[in-house]
PDB file of C-alpha atoms in Angstrom:
ATOM      1  CA  MET K 161     102.852  78.094 116.443  1.00  0.00           C
ATOM      2  CA  SER K 162     103.576  79.838 113.140  1.00  0.00           C
ATOM      3  CA  ASP K 163     103.936  83.583 113.321  1.00  0.00           C
ATOM      4  CA  ARG K 164     102.209  84.335 109.976  1.00  0.00           C
ATOM      5  CA  LEU K 165     103.760  87.805 109.823  1.00  0.00           C
ATOM      6  CA  LEU K 166     103.346  90.054 106.775  1.00  0.00           C
ATOM      7  CA  VAL K 167     104.771  93.587 106.699  1.00  0.00           C
ATOM      8  CA  LEU K 168     104.125  96.024 103.851  1.00  0.00           C
ATOM      9  CA  VAL K 169     106.250  99.139 103.399  1.00  0.00           C
ATOM     10  CA  ARG K 170     106.022 101.817 100.729  1.00  0.00           C
ATOM     11  CA  HIS K 171     109.353 103.025  99.363  1.00  0.00           C
ATOM     12  CA  GLY K 172     110.925 106.186 100.765  1.00  0.00           C
ATOM     13  CA  GLN K 173     110.479 109.522  99.012  1.00  0.00           C
ATOM     14  CA  SER K 174     111.771 109.426  95.423  1.00  0.00           C
ATOM     15  CA  GLU K 175     113.296 112.229  93.359  1.00  0.00           C
ATOM     16  CA  TRP K 176     110.060 112.450  91.388  1.00  0.00           C
ATOM     17  CA  ASN K 177     107.876 112.476  94.514  1.00  0.00           C
ATOM     18  CA  LEU K 178     109.852 115.557  95.508  1.00  0.00           C
ATOM     19  CA  LYS K 179     109.353 117.176  92.085  1.00  0.00           C
ATOM     20  CA  ASN K 180     105.587 116.405  92.077  1.00  0.00           C
ATOM     21  CA  LEU K 181     105.861 114.249  88.947  1.00  0.00           C
ATOM     22  CA  PHE K 182     103.770 111.250  87.944  1.00  0.00           C
ATOM     23  CA  THR K 183     106.206 108.356  88.306  1.00  0.00           C
ATOM     24  CA  GLY K 184     104.563 105.006  87.598  1.00  0.00           C
ATOM     25  CA  TRP K 185     107.025 102.586  85.963  1.00  0.00           C
ATOM     26  CA  LYS K 186     109.724 105.253  85.539  1.00  0.00           C
ATOM     27  CA  ASP K 187     112.726 104.568  87.740  1.00  0.00           C
ATOM     28  CA  PRO K 188     114.019 107.569  89.725  1.00  0.00           C
ATOM     29  CA  GLY K 189     116.104 106.978  92.842  1.00  0.00           C
ATOM     30  CA  LEU K 190     115.463 107.944  96.459  1.00  0.00           C
ATOM     31  CA  THR K 191     116.032 111.446  97.762  1.00  0.00           C
ATOM     32  CA  GLU K 192     118.137 112.076 100.845  1.00  0.00           C
ATOM     33  CA  LEU K 193     114.893 112.128 102.816  1.00  0.00           C
ATOM     34  CA  GLY K 194     113.823 108.872 101.135  1.00  0.00           C
ATOM     35  CA  VAL K 195     117.025 107.191 102.290  1.00  0.00           C
ATOM     36  CA  LYS K 196     116.350 108.382 105.845  1.00  0.00           C
ATOM     37  CA  GLU K 197     112.758 107.117 105.661  1.00  0.00           C
ATOM     38  CA  ALA K 198     113.930 103.686 104.514  1.00  0.00           C
ATOM     39  CA  VAL K 199     116.477 103.452 107.336  1.00  0.00           C
ATOM     40  CA  ALA K 200     113.806 104.630 109.794  1.00  0.00           C
ATOM     41  CA  ALA K 201     111.464 101.882 108.554  1.00  0.00           C
ATOM     42  CA  GLY K 202     114.107  99.292 109.407  1.00  0.00           C
ATOM     43  CA  ARG K 203     114.659 100.868 112.798  1.00  0.00           C
ATOM     44  CA  LYS K 204     110.919 100.857 113.602  1.00  0.00           C
ATOM     45  CA  LEU K 205     110.648  97.189 112.676  1.00  0.00           C
ATOM     46  CA  LYS K 206     113.691  96.344 114.773  1.00  0.00           C
ATOM     47  CA  GLU K 207     112.224  98.254 117.719  1.00  0.00           C
ATOM     48  CA  GLN K 208     109.094  96.103 117.401  1.00  0.00           C
ATOM     49  CA  GLY K 209     111.300  93.028 117.796  1.00  0.00           C
ATOM     50  CA  LEU K 210     110.518  91.874 114.261  1.00  0.00           C
ATOM     51  CA  SER K 211     112.775  89.867 111.965  1.00  0.00           C
ATOM     52  CA  PHE K 212     112.183  88.307 108.558  1.00  0.00           C
ATOM     53  CA  ASP K 213     112.815  85.110 106.653  1.00  0.00           C
ATOM     54  CA  VAL K 214     112.003  86.309 103.119  1.00  0.00           C
ATOM     55  CA  ALA K 215     111.327  89.578 101.304  1.00  0.00           C
ATOM     56  CA  PHE K 216     109.639  90.661  98.085  1.00  0.00           C
ATOM     57  CA  THR K 217     109.983  93.867  96.108  1.00  0.00           C
ATOM     58  CA  SER K 218     109.223  95.336  92.693  1.00  0.00           C
ATOM     59  CA  ALA K 219     111.436  95.667  89.627  1.00  0.00           C
ATOM     60  CA  LEU K 220     111.955  99.376  90.389  1.00  0.00           C
ATOM     61  CA  THR K 221     115.022 100.881  92.052  1.00  0.00           C
ATOM     62  CA  ARG K 222     113.265 103.003  94.669  1.00  0.00           C
ATOM     63  CA  ALA K 223     111.517  99.988  96.218  1.00  0.00           C
ATOM     64  CA  GLN K 224     114.616  97.787  96.018  1.00  0.00           C
ATOM     65  CA  HIS K 225     116.820 100.455  97.626  1.00  0.00           C
ATOM     66  CA  THR K 226     114.254 100.980 100.396  1.00  0.00           C
ATOM     67  CA  LEU K 227     114.237  97.252 101.122  1.00  0.00           C
ATOM     68  CA  ASP K 228     118.043  97.064 101.111  1.00  0.00           C
ATOM     69  CA  LEU K 229     118.370  99.980 103.540  1.00  0.00           C
ATOM     70  CA  ALA K 230     115.663  98.679 105.895  1.00  0.00           C
ATOM     71  CA  LEU K 231     117.159  95.177 106.013  1.00  0.00           C
ATOM     72  CA  LYS K 232     120.655  96.569 106.556  1.00  0.00           C
ATOM     73  CA  GLU K 233     119.384  98.648 109.480  1.00  0.00           C
ATOM     74  CA  MET K 234     117.895  95.464 110.960  1.00  0.00           C
ATOM     75  CA  GLY K 235     121.090  93.461 110.380  1.00  0.00           C
ATOM     76  CA  GLN K 236     119.197  91.171 107.970  1.00  0.00           C
ATOM     77  CA  SER K 237     120.781  91.848 104.594  1.00  0.00           C
ATOM     78  CA  GLY K 238     121.301  88.135 103.897  1.00  0.00           C
ATOM     79  CA  ILE K 239     117.673  86.969 103.622  1.00  0.00           C
ATOM     80  CA  PRO K 240     116.290  85.793 100.248  1.00  0.00           C
ATOM     81  CA  VAL K 241     114.787  88.656  98.202  1.00  0.00           C
ATOM     82  CA  THR K 242     112.473  88.128  95.205  1.00  0.00           C
ATOM     83  CA  LYS K 243     111.984  90.968  92.693  1.00  0.00           C
ATOM     84  CA  ASN K 244     108.997  90.981  90.368  1.00  0.00           C
ATOM     85  CA  LEU K 245     107.293  93.584  88.182  1.00  0.00           C
ATOM     86  CA  ALA K 246     103.907  92.359  89.446  1.00  0.00           C
ATOM     87  CA  LEU K 247     104.635  94.574  92.473  1.00  0.00           C
ATOM     88  CA  ASN K 248     105.507  97.633  90.354  1.00  0.00           C
ATOM     89  CA  GLU K 249     103.711 100.911  90.858  1.00  0.00           C
ATOM     90  CA  ARG K 250     100.601 101.588  88.814  1.00  0.00           C
ATOM     91  CA  ASP K 251     101.580 102.542  85.246  1.00  0.00           C
ATOM     92  CA  TYR K 252     100.531 106.157  84.676  1.00  0.00           C
ATOM     93  CA  GLY K 253     100.947 105.869  80.897  1.00  0.00           C
ATOM     94  CA  ASP K 254     100.997 109.240  79.143  1.00  0.00           C
ATOM     95  CA  LEU K 255     101.086 111.050  82.493  1.00  0.00           C
ATOM     96  CA  SER K 256     104.430 109.468  83.467  1.00  0.00           C
ATOM     97  CA  GLY K 257     107.118 112.108  83.919  1.00  0.00           C
ATOM     98  CA  LEU K 258     104.673 114.998  83.840  1.00  0.00           C
ATOM     99  CA  ASN K 259     104.369 117.523  86.633  1.00  0.00           C
ATOM    100  CA  LYS K 260     100.944 117.114  88.232  1.00  0.00           C
ATOM    101  CA  ASP K 261     100.224 120.837  87.855  1.00  0.00           C
ATOM    102  CA  ASP K 262     101.144 120.688  84.135  1.00  0.00           C
ATOM    103  CA  ALA K 263      98.866 117.671  83.699  1.00  0.00           C
ATOM    104  CA  ARG K 264      95.992 119.600  85.285  1.00  0.00           C
ATOM    105  CA  ALA K 265      96.674 122.538  82.945  1.00  0.00           C
ATOM    106  CA  LYS K 266      96.610 120.217  79.919  1.00  0.00           C
ATOM    107  CA  TRP K 267      93.635 117.973  80.702  1.00  0.00           C
ATOM    108  CA  GLY K 268      91.772 119.914  83.395  1.00  0.00           C
ATOM    109  CA  GLU K 269      91.727 119.408  87.145  1.00  0.00           C
ATOM    110  CA  GLU K 270      88.585 117.273  87.136  1.00  0.00           C
ATOM    111  CA  GLN K 271      89.892 114.823  84.532  1.00  0.00           C
ATOM    112  CA  VAL K 272      93.264 114.401  86.249  1.00  0.00           C
ATOM    113  CA  LEU K 273      91.488 113.836  89.575  1.00  0.00           C
ATOM    114  CA  ILE K 274      89.383 111.107  87.953  1.00  0.00           C
ATOM    115  CA  TRP K 275      92.522 109.400  86.634  1.00  0.00           C
ATOM    116  CA  ARG K 276      94.258 109.655  89.998  1.00  0.00           C
ATOM    117  CA  ARG K 277      91.403 108.774  92.322  1.00  0.00           C
ATOM    118  CA  SER K 278      88.914 106.616  90.437  1.00  0.00           C
ATOM    119  CA  TYR K 279      89.093 102.866  90.855  1.00  0.00           C
ATOM    120  CA  ASP K 280      88.629 101.758  87.253  1.00  0.00           C
ATOM    121  CA  VAL K 281      89.365 104.713  84.919  1.00  0.00           C
ATOM    122  CA  PRO K 282      92.949 104.498  83.568  1.00  0.00           C
ATOM    123  CA  PRO K 283      94.933 107.465  82.261  1.00  0.00           C
ATOM    124  CA  PRO K 284      95.780 107.313  78.531  1.00  0.00           C
ATOM    125  CA  GLY K 285      98.141 104.396  77.919  1.00  0.00           C
ATOM    126  CA  GLY K 286      98.227 103.475  81.601  1.00  0.00           C
ATOM    127  CA  GLU K 287      96.559 101.432  84.348  1.00  0.00           C
ATOM    128  CA  SER K 288      93.677 102.055  86.716  1.00  0.00           C
ATOM    129  CA  LEU K 289      93.909 100.846  90.307  1.00  0.00           C
ATOM    130  CA  LYS K 290      91.654  97.963  89.223  1.00  0.00           C
ATOM    131  CA  ASP K 291      94.230  97.034  86.545  1.00  0.00           C
ATOM    132  CA  THR K 292      97.035  97.216  89.096  1.00  0.00           C
ATOM    133  CA  LEU K 293      95.141  94.902  91.431  1.00  0.00           C
ATOM    134  CA  ALA K 294      94.587  92.456  88.538  1.00  0.00           C
ATOM    135  CA  ARG K 295      98.351  91.892  88.201  1.00  0.00           C
ATOM    136  CA  THR K 296      99.402  92.349  91.837  1.00  0.00           C
ATOM    137  CA  LEU K 297      96.805  90.158  93.548  1.00  0.00           C
ATOM    138  CA  PRO K 298      97.543  86.894  91.675  1.00  0.00           C
ATOM    139  CA  TYR K 299     101.235  87.297  92.501  1.00  0.00           C
ATOM    140  CA  TYR K 300     100.363  87.849  96.151  1.00  0.00           C
ATOM    141  CA  VAL K 301      98.129  84.773  96.246  1.00  0.00           C
ATOM    142  CA  GLN K 302     100.565  82.503  94.382  1.00  0.00           C
ATOM    143  CA  GLU K 303     103.939  83.659  95.734  1.00  0.00           C
ATOM    144  CA  ILE K 304     103.702  85.827  98.859  1.00  0.00           C
ATOM    145  CA  LEU K 305     100.739  84.467 100.816  1.00  0.00           C
ATOM    146  CA  PRO K 306     102.007  80.832 100.817  1.00  0.00           C
ATOM    147  CA  CYS K 307     105.234  82.037 102.479  1.00  0.00           C
ATOM    148  CA  VAL K 308     103.261  83.829 105.170  1.00  0.00           C
ATOM    149  CA  LEU K 309     100.920  80.897 105.825  1.00  0.00           C
ATOM    150  CA  ARG K 310     103.767  78.434 106.247  1.00  0.00           C
ATOM    151  CA  GLY K 311     105.270  80.655 108.925  1.00  0.00           C
ATOM    152  CA  GLN K 312     107.916  82.531 106.950  1.00  0.00           C
ATOM    153  CA  ARG K 313     108.039  86.088 108.277  1.00  0.00           C
ATOM    154  CA  THR K 314     107.586  88.150 105.126  1.00  0.00           C
ATOM    155  CA  LEU K 315     108.473  91.749 104.228  1.00  0.00           C
ATOM    156  CA  VAL K 316     107.153  93.438 101.063  1.00  0.00           C
ATOM    157  CA  ALA K 317     108.652  96.749  99.891  1.00  0.00           C
ATOM    158  CA  ALA K 318     106.675  98.208  97.003  1.00  0.00           C
ATOM    159  CA  HIS K 319     104.600 101.222  95.970  1.00  0.00           C
ATOM    160  CA  GLY K 320     101.536 103.203  96.998  1.00  0.00           C
ATOM    161  CA  ASN K 321      99.150 101.654  94.494  1.00  0.00           C
ATOM    162  CA  SER K 322     100.492  98.092  94.312  1.00  0.00           C
ATOM    163  CA  LEU K 323     100.328  97.981  98.123  1.00  0.00           C
ATOM    164  CA  ARG K 324      96.829  99.493  98.085  1.00  0.00           C
ATOM    165  CA  ALA K 325      95.766  96.538  95.975  1.00  0.00           C
ATOM    166  CA  LEU K 326      96.996  94.147  98.679  1.00  0.00           C
ATOM    167  CA  ILE K 327      95.544  96.222 101.522  1.00  0.00           C
ATOM    168  CA  MET K 328      92.172  96.270  99.781  1.00  0.00           C
ATOM    169  CA  VAL K 329      92.081  92.469  99.937  1.00  0.00           C
ATOM    170  CA  LEU K 330      93.670  92.091 103.384  1.00  0.00           C
ATOM    171  CA  GLU K 331      91.369  94.620 105.055  1.00  0.00           C
ATOM    172  CA  LYS K 332      88.316  93.836 102.889  1.00  0.00           C
ATOM    173  CA  LEU K 333      87.945  97.457 101.772  1.00  0.00           C
ATOM    174  CA  THR K 334      85.578  98.673  99.057  1.00  0.00           C
ATOM    175  CA  PRO K 335      86.914 100.519  95.986  1.00  0.00           C
ATOM    176  CA  GLU K 336      85.723 103.748  97.583  1.00  0.00           C
ATOM    177  CA  GLN K 337      87.474 103.020 100.869  1.00  0.00           C
ATOM    178  CA  ILE K 338      90.808 102.032  99.329  1.00  0.00           C
ATOM    179  CA  LEU K 339      90.977 105.229  97.269  1.00  0.00           C
ATOM    180  CA  LYS K 340      90.940 107.223 100.511  1.00  0.00           C
ATOM    181  CA  ARG K 341      93.646 105.112 102.126  1.00  0.00           C
ATOM    182  CA  GLU K 342      96.907 107.044 102.349  1.00  0.00           C
ATOM    183  CA  LEU K 343     100.211 105.196 102.679  1.00  0.00           C
ATOM    184  CA  GLY K 344     103.121 107.226 104.003  1.00  0.00           C
ATOM    185  CA  THR K 345     106.530 106.813 102.392  1.00  0.00           C
ATOM    186  CA  GLY K 346     108.691 104.494 104.460  1.00  0.00           C
ATOM    187  CA  ALA K 347     105.864 103.697 106.902  1.00  0.00           C
ATOM    188  CA  PRO K 348     105.548  99.936 107.637  1.00  0.00           C
ATOM    189  CA  VAL K 349     102.146  98.292 108.157  1.00  0.00           C
ATOM    190  CA  VAL K 350     102.352  95.089 110.214  1.00  0.00           C
ATOM    191  CA  TYR K 351      99.807  92.305 109.664  1.00  0.00           C
ATOM    192  CA  ARG K 352      99.356  89.063 111.588  1.00  0.00           C
ATOM    193  CA  LEU K 353      97.289  86.553 109.643  1.00  0.00           C
ATOM    194  CA  ASN K 354      95.048  83.711 110.744  1.00  0.00           C
ATOM    195  CA  ALA K 355      95.449  80.232 109.262  1.00  0.00           C
ATOM    196  CA  ASP K 356      92.650  81.001 106.767  1.00  0.00           C
ATOM    197  CA  SER K 357      94.626  84.073 105.524  1.00  0.00           C
ATOM    198  CA  THR K 358      92.280  86.591 107.169  1.00  0.00           C
ATOM    199  CA  VAL K 359      93.822  89.393 109.233  1.00  0.00           C
ATOM    200  CA  ALA K 360      94.132  88.743 112.964  1.00  0.00           C
ATOM    201  CA  SER K 361      95.679  92.148 113.699  1.00  0.00           C
ATOM    202  CA  VAL K 362      97.116  95.183 111.939  1.00  0.00           C
ATOM    203  CA  LYS K 363      99.503  97.826 113.236  1.00  0.00           C
ATOM    204  CA  ASP K 364     100.525 100.949 111.313  1.00  0.00           C
ATOM    205  CA  LEU K 365     104.019 102.140 112.257  1.00  0.00           C
ATOM    206  CA  ALA K 366     103.660 105.572 110.613  1.00  0.00           C
ATOM    207  CA  GLY K 367     105.023 108.521 112.551  1.00  0.00           C
TER     208      GLY K 367
END
C-alpha cells in the first residue's frame, strides 16, 4: 500500500525574523538558532521513523538551507529536490525590509494589522494571503500532490504564508481560521493522505 506521506516544514528562524523585519521575497540567511531548528526538524522526523523520496522548496535561501540541514540530519541528502518560486513567502511589497514597529509608526497599527492578518487585503506593492494561495495552490496540485498520491514520500520546506495556503486546502480551513493558524519555525507537520487526496491524519511535531 502506498504511504501517501506529505510533510510541511517552515524554515528555521532567519536573520530578519530575529530583527522583527518584514521579509517576504528578500533573502536573509538563517540565524544560529534557525540552523539548530532546521537540524532539530530533521531529528524529529528521523525519530518518527520517516524517510523521503522527493523534496520541494522555494527559491529563497532560508527555506533551501533548512531543507538541506534537515535532510543531512536524516542521512538523506541525495534525494531529488525541486526549487520553485511558487513556494516563496508572501511578497510584502513596500513593507519588505521594514521593522514592524516602524511600519506601525508610519501607517498606523490598525492598517498594518489589516495587511498582516486579513485574507485578501495586500500591502502596497505586495500580496495578500489570497494572492499567495493563487500561485502556491496550482503548483501544489500540479507538481507536489501527484508525487504524494503515487506513493512518493514528500517533504516541503517553505514559509509561513505559502505553507498556510497549503494547510488551508489540506485541512479545509476558512479564511478566518487559517489567519489564526500559527506555524512554528522548524516545526514539521506530518500529513497522511487518502487516495482521494483528503487528509487521513495530521501530526504536528512542534515542541
